[in-house]
Coordinates of C-alpha atoms in Angstrom, one line a residue:
Y29 CA 242.2 41.8 -59.2
Q30 CA 239.2 43.7 -60.5
F31 CA 236.7 42.1 -58.1
S32 CA 238.9 42.4 -55.1
R33 CA 239.7 46.0 -56.0
F34 CA 236.0 46.8 -56.4
A35 CA 235.1 45.0 -53.1
H36 CA 237.9 46.9 -51.3
R37 CA 236.7 50.3 -52.6
H38 CA 233.1 49.4 -52.0
F39 CA 233.6 48.6 -48.3
K40 CA 236.2 51.3 -47.8
T41 CA 234.0 54.1 -49.2
H42 CA 230.6 52.9 -48.2
R43 CA 231.2 52.5 -44.5
I44 CA 232.8 55.4 -42.8
N45 CA 232.0 55.3 -39.1
N46 CA 229.0 53.1 -40.0
L47 CA 227.5 56.0 -42.0
K48 CA 226.5 55.2 -45.6
I49 CA 227.8 57.5 -48.4
K50 CA 224.8 58.9 -50.2
P51 CA 224.3 59.1 -54.0
T52 CA 225.9 62.2 -55.5
K53 CA 226.6 63.5 -58.9
E54 CA 230.2 62.2 -58.7
N55 CA 229.3 58.6 -57.7
T56 CA 226.1 58.0 -59.6
L57 CA 225.9 57.0 -63.3
Y58 CA 222.7 58.3 -65.0
L59 CA 221.1 55.8 -67.4
T60 CA 217.9 55.9 -69.4
I61 CA 216.0 52.6 -69.4
K62 CA 212.9 51.0 -70.9
Q63 CA 209.8 50.8 -68.7
V64 CA 209.7 47.0 -68.7
Y65 CA 213.3 46.7 -67.4
F66 CA 212.8 49.5 -64.9
N67 CA 209.9 47.6 -63.4
Q68 CA 211.8 44.4 -63.2
I69 CA 214.7 46.1 -61.4
V70 CA 212.4 47.9 -58.9
E71 CA 210.6 44.6 -58.3
G72 CA 213.9 42.9 -57.6
K73 CA 213.5 40.5 -60.6
K74 CA 216.3 41.9 -62.7
K75 CA 219.7 42.1 -61.0
K76 CA 221.9 43.2 -63.9
E77 CA 221.8 46.2 -66.2
Y78 CA 223.8 46.0 -69.4
R79 CA 225.4 48.8 -71.5
E80 CA 227.4 48.3 -74.7
I81 CA 230.9 49.7 -74.6
K82 CA 231.3 52.0 -77.6
E83 CA 233.7 54.5 -78.8
T84 CA 231.3 57.2 -77.5
T85 CA 230.7 55.7 -74.1
Y86 CA 233.7 53.7 -72.9
K87 CA 235.1 56.5 -70.7
K88 CA 231.9 56.2 -68.6
Y89 CA 232.4 52.5 -68.1
L90 CA 236.1 52.1 -68.0
E91 CA 239.0 53.6 -66.0
V92 CA 241.1 55.7 -68.4
D93 CA 244.4 57.5 -68.1
E94 CA 244.9 61.2 -68.6
D95 CA 245.0 60.7 -72.4
G96 CA 241.7 58.8 -72.5
W97 CA 243.3 55.3 -73.0
P98 CA 241.5 52.5 -71.1
L99 CA 243.5 51.1 -68.2
Y100 CA 244.0 47.3 -68.2
D101 CA 244.6 44.6 -65.6
T102 CA 248.2 43.4 -66.2
S103 CA 247.1 39.9 -65.1
K104 CA 244.6 39.7 -67.9
A105 CA 246.5 41.0 -70.9
D106 CA 250.0 41.0 -72.5
A107 CA 251.4 44.5 -72.6
D108 CA 252.9 43.7 -76.0
D109 CA 249.6 42.8 -77.6
P110 CA 249.1 45.3 -80.5
L111 CA 245.4 45.3 -80.0
L112 CA 245.7 46.4 -76.3
G113 CA 244.0 49.8 -76.2
D114 CA 241.2 48.8 -78.6
I115 CA 238.0 48.6 -76.6
C116 CA 236.9 45.7 -78.8
I117 CA 239.9 43.4 -78.1
W118 CA 238.8 39.7 -77.9
N119 CA 241.8 38.7 -75.7
G120 CA 240.8 35.1 -75.5
G121 CA 237.3 36.0 -74.2
C122 CA 238.7 37.9 -71.2
Y123 CA 238.0 41.7 -71.2
P124 CA 241.3 43.2 -69.9
Y125 CA 240.1 46.6 -69.0
V126 CA 239.3 47.9 -65.5
A127 CA 235.7 49.0 -64.7
N128 CA 235.3 52.7 -63.7
Q129 CA 235.6 52.5 -60.0
K130 CA 233.7 55.7 -59.1
W131 CA 230.2 54.3 -59.8
E132 CA 228.5 53.4 -56.5
Y133 CA 224.9 54.0 -57.8
L134 CA 222.8 54.0 -60.9
S135 CA 220.2 56.6 -61.4
L136 CA 217.6 55.0 -63.7
A137 CA 215.1 57.0 -65.7
V138 CA 212.4 55.7 -68.0
G139 CA 212.7 57.3 -71.4
Y140 CA 213.4 61.0 -72.0
A141 CA 210.1 62.7 -71.0
K142 CA 210.2 65.3 -68.3
E143 CA 207.6 63.4 -66.2
R144 CA 209.0 59.8 -65.9
D145 CA 209.6 57.0 -63.4
T146 CA 213.1 57.2 -61.8
A147 CA 215.0 55.1 -59.3
V148 CA 218.4 55.0 -57.6
V149 CA 220.0 51.6 -57.0
E150 CA 223.3 50.5 -55.5
V151 CA 226.0 49.0 -57.8
N152 CA 227.4 45.9 -56.2
D153 CA 229.9 45.1 -58.9
I154 CA 230.7 45.9 -62.6
T155 CA 231.8 43.0 -64.8
F156 CA 232.1 42.6 -68.6
E157 CA 230.6 40.1 -71.1
P158 CA 230.8 39.8 -74.8
L159 CA 227.7 40.9 -76.8
L160 CA 226.1 37.9 -78.4
D161 CA 224.9 37.4 -82.0
K162 CA 221.5 36.0 -82.9
K163 CA 222.9 32.5 -82.5
G164 CA 224.2 33.1 -79.0
N165 CA 227.8 33.3 -79.9
P166 CA 230.2 36.2 -79.0
A167 CA 229.9 39.0 -81.6
R168 CA 233.4 38.7 -83.0
F169 CA 235.0 40.3 -86.0
S170 CA 238.2 41.3 -87.6
I171 CA 239.3 44.4 -89.5
G172 CA 240.2 43.5 -93.1
D173 CA 241.5 45.3 -96.1
N174 CA 240.6 49.0 -96.3
D175 CA 239.7 49.0 -92.6
V176 CA 236.5 47.2 -93.3
A177 CA 235.0 45.1 -90.4
K178 CA 234.3 41.5 -91.3
I179 CA 232.2 39.2 -89.1
E180 CA 234.3 36.2 -88.2
A181 CA 233.7 33.5 -85.6
N182 CA 237.4 33.6 -84.8
G183 CA 237.9 37.3 -85.1
D184 CA 240.4 39.1 -82.9
L185 CA 237.9 41.7 -81.9
C186 CA 234.5 41.5 -80.2
F187 CA 231.8 43.9 -79.1
W188 CA 231.6 44.0 -75.3
Q189 CA 229.1 45.2 -72.7
A190 CA 229.5 46.4 -69.1
V191 CA 227.3 44.5 -66.6
F192 CA 226.2 46.5 -63.6
H193 CA 225.2 44.2 -60.8
V194 CA 222.3 45.9 -59.0
G195 CA 222.1 45.9 -55.3
K196 CA 219.7 47.6 -52.9
I197 CA 217.0 49.9 -54.2
I198 CA 217.7 53.3 -52.6
E199 CA 214.7 55.3 -53.9
V200 CA 211.9 55.0 -56.4
H201 CA 209.8 57.8 -57.9
K202 CA 206.8 57.0 -60.0
K203 CA 205.4 59.6 -62.3

């Protein structure tokens, strides 16, 4: 569902009478990035950019309703799951939420200095992956007594990241 919805939107909005939609404030996500990763993306060596989904950022990466709750794909989650709505739900390793469909481009900027390298790249797709611990396992946990998080290999929660699949480089500006 998610990929086909993304592909449908991508082709529907990107091609109108064979004219390409340009990056705008409304369809471009602005991200700061380290120089090493910026260079790899611009050189075509890095095709994915990752961002952790946090309480402070999830509305940028996920579709949400008017109350700010993340929208989920009904084929990926049980509506009766009491954890549905928690951005850290493990859900058997399948992230049930829908990627924010408005992002057509990423505007990448190295660091926070006024003079910095920048680039605009197309977003081909947005997927989700669990964050991994130092051993390469999904970073799973549970909430125990007194609302204290406890790291557990079989925890019912997990830290997740949005994966932006980078397409064509639209523009690059070196400082």
